[in-house]
Amino acid sequence: MSSTSSTTSNSQSSQDLSFERIMADAVSRRRNFAIISHPDAGKTTLTEKLLLYGGAIQQAGAVKARGEQRKVTSDWMEIEKQRGISITSTVLQFEYEDIFINLLDTPGHQDFSEDTYRTLAAADNAVMLEDAAKGLEPQTRKLFDVCRMRNIPIFTFINKMDRPGQEPLTLLDEIESELGLSTWAVNWPIGSGELFRGVIDRRTRKVVLFERAERGKQSIEKHLDIEDPQLKEIVEKELLDKALEELDLLEEAGAKMDINLVHSGNLTPVFFGSAMTNFGVRPFLDTFLEMAQKPVARSTNQGPISPLCSDFSGFVFKLQANMDPRHRDRVAFVRICSGRFEKDMSVRHARTGKSIRLSRPQKIFGQDRSVVDNAYPGDVIGLNNPGMFSIGDTLYTGSKVEYEGIPCFSPEIFSWLRNPNPSAFKNFRKGVNELREEGAVQILYDTDQSKRDPILAAVGQLQLEVVQHRLEAEYGVETRLEPLGFQVARWVDGGWPSLENVGRIFNCKIVQDAWQRPVLLFKNDWNLSQLGEEHPDLILRTVAPVVSGVEPISL
Ligand code: G4P
């Protein structure tokens, strides 16, 4: 070997080494999570407080103010403005104590939970936010099921402790018995509501005192040792004794802390606090960052791919059109899973095999955008999407890989979408196909080919209204919705052959999805269970598996 080539190979290997170090450092400094909650539990408030710590916003109220701004700049979001709700969701990236945090924001309204399901596919951790008075609520349960499917680590924040709530032990018990998730309280409340005095940090045995502030003001957190004589002067004896007794009970009979169980999604660390008064938010953030799962290997058709792999890979988990109507843009949100993303890099699009140069990657913070030069596993970038990306698509360099994709979740409301104006059919077709690709709604088709109109299938009525509104505003077509009286949809294990085996089925309508798989629609759960009794061998699914390598049918 000549001296030149050995110098070259030495410098190559030191470059490799430094790249490895850069990657290892970047991955260890990334945390990525989504918040799951029922509307009104305090997600917006908690998000805002977290962003304040990250310095990403300067004042409380800014998240809502951004919302207002968004409502003004985005015309199809007119519905948001009219109804005062949040439909859109974005990614909020901020830095705190040297850690890059990607908070995958999800829409506030439950009719848009499909968007939340998809966002969870890109999340490494979830924060389950509960209202202390209400405990587990329907939307939280639904979203928890999605986390469970993917074994996402869950961190629980029990909010609104400044108001009268349920007994803390009852709240933990509910999580354990109803969700089958063990709990480990990181802190324990002393009193609640009017008598809420603070929390005991379980690891340091320090008491963090809660001081009631005026509405809208931050509470001041004072820390005292549990043995500190001052404590007795501030906190009523019976409240402190009760909290300590309960804590003893947890030490004896409760689950033990095991970070591996947290990371496998079987044990949830629980925090008590009050987002509005900012009580317990910073300790929550600190402990969360310490315990949360860093970007880990993700499953592909080639086996798990480590985030430290030098080849770039990532997948599209969300598409959003017209975030800025002045540019009529479509943005594809990509979760980076391995390697380093570099501006202007060329990647392969796994579904089509095409090579694509990623020239204008963006970091999107609410409505603000900036160009990204580099991004690492755990980060999310926005790519301009002139119609080439679909949800679940993989982008990669090096050898071909495909991520698992994102399944379809069972819709609950169905409606024919009629186009009363045949001359507008071209636009109607374009609109329906594009909105399906974007994941704004699922489209089902009658098995009778002569009935060409699509069936919109959604989680909530508002989702249908947004589709109708967007068809009119963006594609210039007025449409009519004609509800079908069904409420339950199920996919069939084994597809058409399984259905043929059972013969005629009553009290249900059989339609097909965009991958031509049979979907059974029922009027109610009773009809569904009746079918189960009559044909116990027919296995029905609430989630449709991902189809890879097959193009969906379009209108
Ligand atoms: P969401 O995004 O989950 O739907 O909930 P959001 O943060 O909008 O909070 C819902 C309501 O609960 C808000 O009151 C908010 O101020 C209140 N809230 C949030 N966290 C706490 C808390 O720790 N303690 C108490 N007491 N209230 C809390 P609102 O009256 O609907 O709105 P606003 O007038 O306060 O903005």
XYZ file of C-alpha atoms and ligand atoms in Angstrom:
591
model
C 0.000 0.000 0.000
C 1.499 3.404 -0.958
C 1.919 6.076 1.694
C -0.641 8.316 -0.092
C -3.331 5.685 -0.009
C -2.615 4.859 3.622
C -2.885 8.598 4.491
C -6.150 8.757 2.569
C -7.529 5.700 4.317
C -6.374 7.060 7.696
C -8.119 10.352 7.098
C -11.167 8.465 5.809
C -11.352 6.393 8.968
C -10.898 9.451 11.204
C -13.713 11.098 9.216
C -15.849 7.984 9.785
C -15.007 8.103 13.458
C -15.930 11.750 13.790
C -19.173 11.120 11.855
C -19.967 8.274 14.238
C -19.309 10.569 17.180
C -21.475 13.311 15.728
C -24.289 10.822 15.190
C -23.999 9.295 18.667
C -23.976 12.752 20.246
C -26.922 13.988 18.154
C -29.043 10.913 18.932
C -28.294 11.021 22.659
C -29.429 14.662 22.699
C -32.760 14.076 21.002
C -36.138 13.393 22.611
C -39.331 13.171 20.698
C -42.863 12.929 22.088
C -46.556 13.568 21.552
C -49.151 14.485 24.169
C -52.291 12.347 24.331
C -55.303 13.662 26.204
C -59.020 14.258 26.133
C -60.070 17.806 25.087
C -59.890 20.284 27.965
C -57.436 18.282 30.071
C -54.901 21.084 29.559
C -52.788 20.053 26.544
C -52.505 23.576 25.143
C -51.626 24.933 28.571
C -48.971 22.286 29.237
C -47.491 22.678 25.734
C -47.214 26.378 26.276
C -45.446 25.975 29.614
C -42.989 23.491 28.102
C -42.247 25.896 25.261
C -41.649 28.687 27.753
C -38.941 26.606 29.432
C -37.408 25.874 26.073
C -37.333 29.596 25.304
C -39.293 28.807 22.135
C -41.924 31.341 23.100
C -41.472 34.379 25.259
C -44.811 34.755 26.950
C -47.768 32.722 28.077
C -50.649 32.886 25.628
C -48.336 32.699 22.624
C -49.531 29.261 21.544
C -53.070 30.486 21.301
C -51.813 33.678 19.648
C -50.030 31.562 17.061
C -53.274 29.730 16.596
C -55.014 33.002 15.887
C -52.337 33.903 13.363
C -52.734 30.541 11.687
C -56.444 31.020 11.482
C -55.875 34.273 9.656
C -53.309 33.022 7.154
C -54.947 29.758 6.213
C -58.250 30.036 4.445
C -59.437 26.443 4.657
C -58.923 26.836 8.358
C -61.921 29.139 8.256
C -63.740 26.367 10.095
C -61.225 26.609 12.939
C -61.885 30.311 13.149
C -65.649 29.894 13.076
C -65.712 27.181 15.696
C -62.741 28.186 17.838
C -61.200 24.716 17.641
C -57.873 23.335 16.619
C -57.769 20.989 13.622
C -54.247 21.420 12.354
C -51.221 20.102 14.115
C -47.559 20.825 13.694
C -44.186 20.000 15.131
C -42.622 22.127 17.790
C -38.858 21.749 18.072
C -37.009 23.476 20.884
C -33.826 23.176 22.858
C -33.743 22.836 26.630
C -30.634 22.144 28.705
C -28.725 20.994 25.637
C -31.443 18.551 24.543
C -33.317 18.945 21.261
C -36.956 18.255 21.899
C -39.414 17.466 19.121
C -42.937 17.869 20.408
C -45.303 16.388 17.864
C -48.411 18.455 18.335
C -51.762 16.834 17.659
C -55.125 18.411 16.854
C -57.222 19.381 19.839
C -60.538 18.216 18.437
C -61.430 14.540 18.787
C -63.017 14.357 15.343
C -59.477 14.592 13.977
C -58.009 11.742 15.975
C -56.880 9.933 12.807
C -54.256 12.633 12.497
C -53.211 11.927 16.071
C -52.974 8.174 15.387
C -50.578 8.875 12.523
C -48.538 11.315 14.552
C -48.070 8.668 17.236
C -46.394 6.491 14.600
C -43.608 9.077 14.499
C -43.329 9.498 18.278
C -40.773 7.801 20.528
C -42.655 8.681 23.732
C -46.120 9.819 24.734
C -47.220 12.044 27.572
C -50.666 11.031 28.796
C -52.341 14.053 30.289
C -55.255 13.553 32.679
C -57.537 15.950 34.465
C -57.289 15.026 38.173
C -61.047 15.397 38.588
C -62.008 13.329 35.546
C -59.361 10.613 35.439
C -59.288 8.547 32.262
C -61.582 9.880 29.538
C -62.707 8.275 26.259
C -60.280 10.026 23.929
C -57.331 9.257 26.198
C -58.299 5.577 26.268
C -58.526 5.452 22.477
C -55.147 7.099 22.019
C -53.636 4.910 24.713
C -54.675 1.845 22.669
C -52.656 3.196 19.750
C -49.603 3.715 21.998
C -50.014 0.188 23.298
C -50.024 -1.234 19.773
C -46.586 0.266 19.276
C -45.306 -0.179 22.870
C -44.594 3.526 23.184
C -43.279 4.583 26.615
C -45.965 6.587 28.397
C -45.402 9.329 30.958
C -48.513 10.402 32.871
C -49.091 13.995 34.004
C -52.097 14.377 36.296
C -53.139 17.972 35.835
C -55.312 20.530 37.615
C -54.206 19.500 41.117
C -55.086 23.034 42.230
C -58.741 22.033 41.824
C -60.721 19.397 43.697
C -59.903 16.037 42.156
C -60.178 12.309 42.711
C -58.047 10.520 45.283
C -54.538 10.027 43.810
C -54.569 6.324 44.680
C -57.882 5.945 42.821
C -56.356 7.653 39.770
C -53.395 5.264 39.759
C -55.654 2.313 40.325
C -57.766 3.303 37.315
C -54.683 3.402 35.063
C -53.511 0.023 36.357
C -56.820 -1.794 36.200
C -58.314 -0.263 33.050
C -55.227 0.164 30.908
C -53.227 -2.723 32.318
C -50.306 -0.346 32.790
C -48.251 -0.387 36.001
C -47.613 2.998 37.604
C -44.698 4.521 39.469
C -45.438 7.889 41.061
C -42.469 10.216 40.652
C -44.014 12.655 43.109
C -46.941 12.418 45.493
C -49.500 15.131 46.221
C -50.209 16.573 49.642
C -53.932 17.386 49.642
C -55.873 18.508 46.611
C -58.072 21.353 45.408
C -58.332 24.115 48.020
C -56.136 22.022 50.296
C -53.437 21.248 47.725
C -50.166 22.014 49.500
C -47.568 20.593 47.138
C -45.872 17.325 46.293
C -43.269 15.038 47.808
C -40.506 14.172 45.359
C -40.198 10.443 45.820
C -36.534 10.187 44.924
C -35.142 13.143 46.884
C -37.769 13.030 49.691
C -38.072 16.793 49.365
C -41.364 18.600 49.576
C -42.131 21.053 46.808
C -44.626 23.506 48.229
C -47.435 24.920 46.185
C -48.304 28.532 46.692
C -51.554 29.637 45.170
C -50.991 32.502 42.754
C -53.556 34.770 41.173
C -55.165 33.331 38.059
C -52.799 33.589 35.132
C -49.745 34.093 37.370
C -47.078 31.464 37.990
C -46.971 29.760 41.375
C -43.696 29.957 43.282
C -42.119 26.616 44.107
C -40.387 26.357 47.459
C -38.408 23.225 48.322
C -38.111 21.905 51.878
C -36.613 18.772 53.299
C -39.242 16.379 54.607
C -37.666 16.577 58.091
C -37.537 20.391 58.037
C -39.414 21.722 61.117
C -40.710 24.637 59.008
C -42.827 22.164 57.085
C -45.128 21.554 60.054
C -45.879 25.257 60.219
C -46.891 25.408 56.570
C -48.638 22.084 55.936
C -51.453 20.675 58.072
C -50.259 17.583 59.949
C -53.112 15.342 58.821
C -52.508 16.150 55.148
C -48.795 15.450 55.386
C -49.360 12.248 57.377
C -51.883 11.012 54.831
C -49.487 11.692 51.928
C -46.627 9.931 53.736
C -48.810 6.950 54.585
C -49.872 6.628 50.969
C -46.295 6.897 49.837
C -45.309 4.112 52.271
C -48.105 2.028 50.849
C -46.746 2.573 47.332
C -43.226 1.648 48.439
C -44.509 -1.604 49.920
C -47.220 -2.695 47.524
C -46.657 -0.661 44.356
C -44.568 -1.452 41.277
C -40.812 -0.887 41.456
C -39.119 1.588 39.174
C -37.597 -0.200 36.195
C -36.558 1.949 33.259
C -36.701 -1.041 30.896
C -40.367 -1.512 31.747
C -40.921 2.210 31.101
C -39.262 1.908 27.706
C -41.267 -1.168 26.756
C -44.480 0.722 27.537
C -45.434 -1.417 30.561
C -44.757 1.012 33.418
C -45.736 4.665 33.449
C -43.984 7.247 35.620
C -46.721 9.483 37.081
C -46.390 13.180 37.903
C -48.904 15.342 39.751
C -49.032 19.041 38.957
C -50.926 21.981 37.630
C -50.028 23.244 34.187
C -51.995 26.461 34.521
C -50.145 27.580 37.622
C -46.936 26.078 36.265
C -46.629 23.880 39.319
C -44.563 20.767 38.746
C -43.950 21.457 35.054
C -40.208 22.033 35.217
C -39.561 18.965 37.466
C -41.721 16.992 35.055
C -39.686 18.179 32.055
C -36.369 17.430 33.797
C -37.375 13.915 34.835
C -39.058 13.225 31.520
C -35.867 14.126 29.620
C -33.866 11.890 31.913
C -36.176 8.876 31.566
C -37.609 9.244 28.063
C -36.609 6.929 25.288
C -34.027 8.331 22.877
C -34.509 7.578 19.190
C -34.176 3.804 18.902
C -33.999 1.245 16.096
C -37.225 1.061 14.087
C -38.674 -1.878 12.190
C -38.354 -2.082 8.430
C -38.847 -4.838 5.873
C -35.082 -5.411 6.226
C -35.231 -5.768 10.019
C -34.641 -3.034 12.600
C -32.515 -0.072 11.494
C -30.386 1.645 14.124
C -30.605 5.454 14.273
C -26.794 5.426 14.199
C -26.709 3.741 10.784
C -24.756 6.007 8.427
C -27.380 5.741 5.669
C -30.213 8.215 5.867
C -33.780 6.948 6.221
C -37.118 8.330 7.322
C -40.829 8.107 6.600
C -43.716 10.428 5.839
C -46.266 10.430 8.661
C -48.336 13.438 7.783
C -49.269 15.522 4.775
C -50.754 18.940 4.990
C -51.972 21.061 2.127
C -52.436 24.780 2.064
C -50.773 25.557 5.336
C -50.044 28.826 3.626
C -52.753 29.462 1.013
C -50.750 32.246 -0.632
C -48.439 29.549 -1.968
C -50.985 26.723 -2.218
C -48.316 24.465 -0.829
C -48.390 20.873 0.287
C -45.977 19.808 2.982
C -44.899 16.262 3.767
C -43.691 15.779 7.344
C -40.849 13.284 7.525
C -39.657 11.615 10.709
C -35.947 10.942 10.422
C -35.074 7.459 11.646
C -31.408 6.952 10.742
C -28.359 8.780 9.418
C -27.880 12.475 8.941
C -30.158 14.557 6.800
C -28.355 17.182 4.745
C -29.929 19.934 2.722
C -29.817 19.235 -1.037
C -29.125 15.541 -0.521
C -30.545 13.047 -3.008
C -32.627 10.228 -1.596
C -34.640 7.380 -3.031
C -38.375 7.173 -2.728
C -39.027 3.526 -1.816
C -42.532 3.243 -3.297
C -41.710 4.613 -6.755
C -37.959 3.956 -6.857
C -37.400 7.552 -7.996
C -34.415 9.610 -6.911
C -35.382 12.941 -5.341
C -33.230 15.913 -4.412
C -34.410 17.437 -1.144
C -33.627 21.025 -1.890
C -35.909 23.036 0.362
C -36.287 21.111 3.589
C -37.975 23.108 6.291
C -38.153 23.210 9.997
C -41.725 24.062 10.806
C -42.669 25.629 14.078
C -46.375 26.307 14.080
C -46.735 28.672 11.156
C -43.071 29.709 11.064
C -40.625 28.047 8.732
C -36.881 28.081 8.352
C -34.627 26.110 6.050
C -32.930 23.113 7.673
C -29.317 22.357 6.831
C -28.923 19.238 8.945
C -31.281 17.051 10.898
C -30.865 13.842 12.886
C -32.886 10.793 13.994
C -35.843 11.869 16.104
C -36.196 15.162 14.203
C -39.057 16.003 11.896
C -38.591 18.011 8.729
C -41.131 19.407 6.299
C -40.667 18.784 2.562
C -42.482 20.487 -0.235
C -44.726 17.878 -1.703
C -45.861 18.398 -5.247
C -48.030 15.285 -5.023
C -45.285 12.703 -4.916
C -45.483 11.600 -1.273
C -48.158 9.568 0.452
C -48.517 8.796 4.130
C -46.202 5.958 5.135
C -43.693 6.469 2.259
C -40.040 5.736 3.055
C -37.098 7.858 1.870
C -33.602 6.398 2.086
C -30.017 6.371 0.888
C -27.935 3.208 0.536
C -29.708 -0.139 0.358
C -33.443 -0.160 -0.024
C -35.525 -0.195 3.138
C -39.205 0.362 3.841
C -40.617 1.324 7.219
C -43.664 -0.480 8.502
C -46.102 2.155 7.287
C -49.121 3.531 9.067
C -52.286 1.453 9.390
C -55.855 2.693 8.785
C -57.989 3.067 11.904
C -61.632 2.203 12.060
C -63.878 5.129 11.059
C -67.189 5.745 12.827
C -69.177 7.915 10.464
C -69.970 7.351 6.782
C -71.477 9.465 4.074
C -71.922 9.349 0.316
C -70.164 12.280 -1.278
C -72.323 13.503 -4.172
C -71.181 15.775 -6.940
C -74.342 17.419 -8.284
C -72.511 19.117 -11.129
C -71.185 16.593 -13.725
C -69.117 19.262 -15.521
C -67.045 19.657 -12.322
C -66.211 15.937 -12.228
C -62.534 16.428 -13.099
C -61.971 18.748 -10.156
C -64.150 16.583 -7.936
C -62.011 13.560 -8.747
C -58.748 15.454 -8.243
C -59.933 16.845 -4.911
C -61.169 13.514 -3.566
C -57.997 11.694 -4.595
C -55.685 14.331 -3.180
C -57.558 14.590 0.109
C -57.436 10.817 0.463
C -53.685 10.789 -0.214
C -53.269 13.484 2.379
C -55.171 11.349 4.869
C -57.822 14.028 5.444
C -60.451 11.296 5.158
C -60.704 7.606 4.272
C -62.501 6.734 1.062
C -64.591 3.599 0.667
C -66.228 2.398 -2.528
C -69.417 0.532 -3.186
C -68.756 -2.958 -4.525
C -71.254 -2.175 -7.276
C -69.074 -0.423 -9.874
C -72.084 1.443 -11.274
C -72.292 3.430 -8.045
C -69.305 5.616 -8.695
C -69.687 8.109 -5.882
C -67.178 7.703 -3.083
C -68.143 7.041 0.517
C -66.357 9.317 2.957
C -65.408 7.499 6.153
C -64.300 9.557 9.117
C -63.959 9.591 12.878
C -66.198 12.612 13.375
C -68.706 14.822 11.568
C -66.360 17.780 11.570
C -63.801 15.821 9.574
C -66.442 15.412 6.815
C -67.322 19.081 6.941
C -63.686 20.068 6.551
C -63.407 17.832 3.469
C -66.490 19.435 1.961
C -65.250 22.899 2.791
C -61.841 22.220 1.281
C -63.339 20.733 -1.900
C -65.189 23.972 -2.384
C -62.405 26.365 -1.335
C -59.471 24.589 -2.973
C -60.993 22.694 -5.915
C -64.034 24.821 -6.652
C -66.561 21.982 -6.317
C -69.713 22.121 -4.317
C -70.695 18.733 -2.957
C -73.528 17.164 -1.041
C -73.179 14.741 1.856
C -75.705 11.943 2.176
C -75.210 10.110 5.460
C -75.222 6.325 5.534
C -76.680 5.115 8.784
C -73.665 3.071 9.909
C -71.460 3.570 12.912
C -69.043 0.683 13.005
C -66.522 -0.521 10.407
C -64.412 -3.662 10.459
C -61.841 -5.135 8.125
C -61.893 -8.873 7.495
C -58.933 -11.099 8.244
C -58.226 -13.085 5.093
C -60.137 -10.626 2.878
C -62.685 -11.687 0.235
C -62.005 -15.462 0.443
C -62.826 -15.453 4.203
C -66.060 -13.609 3.482
C -67.039 -16.067 0.755
C -66.508 -18.924 3.198
C -69.175 -17.650 5.572
C -71.776 -17.071 2.851
C -74.522 -14.511 3.182
C -74.248 -11.949 5.952
C -77.185 -9.966 7.295
C -77.479 -6.541 8.909
C -74.309 -5.186 7.416
C -73.186 -3.452 4.229
C -70.080 -4.690 2.475
C -67.948 -2.061 0.784
C -64.270 -1.916 -0.229
C -61.397 0.339 0.741
C -58.831 1.960 -1.544
C -56.843 -1.298 -1.553
C -59.958 -3.215 -2.610
C -60.194 -5.006 0.731
C -63.654 -5.755 2.072
C -64.910 -3.475 4.849
C -68.055 -4.410 6.783
C -70.288 -1.547 7.942
C -72.683 -2.096 10.850
C -75.442 0.087 12.232
C -74.353 -0.594 15.808
C -72.186 -2.748 18.054
C -75.091 -5.094 18.607
C -75.179 -6.080 14.925
C -71.442 -6.522 15.017
C -71.556 -8.859 18.007
C -74.445 -10.752 16.432
C -72.229 -11.527 13.428
C -69.491 -12.595 15.849
C -71.880 -15.068 17.449
C -73.129 -16.439 14.134
C -69.674 -16.749 12.573
C -67.091 -17.084 15.325
C -64.430 -18.074 12.768
C -64.652 -14.756 10.950
C -61.964 -12.521 12.412
C -62.719 -8.820 12.186
C -60.205 -6.010 12.773
C -60.514 -2.402 13.932
C -57.171 -1.568 12.367
C -56.308 -2.410 8.766
C -52.756 -3.600 8.226
C -50.445 -1.617 5.999
C -50.415 -2.604 2.332
C -47.031 -2.230 0.731
C -46.098 -2.279 -2.913
C -49.685 -1.848 -4.154
C -51.077 1.441 -5.397
C -54.482 2.325 -3.970
C -57.361 2.697 -6.402
C -58.524 6.203 -7.063
C -61.768 7.712 -8.227
P -56.836 21.326 25.886
O -55.771 21.940 25.022
O -56.433 19.986 26.430
O -58.199 21.290 25.292
O -56.973 22.214 27.229
P -56.512 23.701 27.529
O -55.058 23.777 27.755
O -57.128 24.635 26.536
O -57.203 23.846 28.952
C -58.594 23.706 29.146
C -59.023 24.557 30.314
O -58.419 24.057 31.518
C -58.575 26.008 30.220
O -59.555 26.807 30.863
C -57.297 26.035 31.036
O -56.994 27.303 31.559
C -57.681 25.080 32.150
N -56.494 24.483 32.809
C -55.419 23.918 32.240
N -54.556 23.483 33.179
C -55.109 23.794 34.368
C -54.682 23.629 35.721
O -53.623 23.106 36.022
N -55.544 24.074 36.684
C -56.751 24.671 36.391
N -57.496 25.070 37.395
N -57.158 24.851 35.135
C -56.348 24.424 34.137
P -60.590 27.673 30.054
O -61.363 28.420 31.059
O -61.324 26.776 29.110
O -59.693 28.608 29.159
P -58.833 29.880 29.582
O -59.818 30.979 29.692
O -58.186 29.580 30.906
O -57.865 30.037 28.472
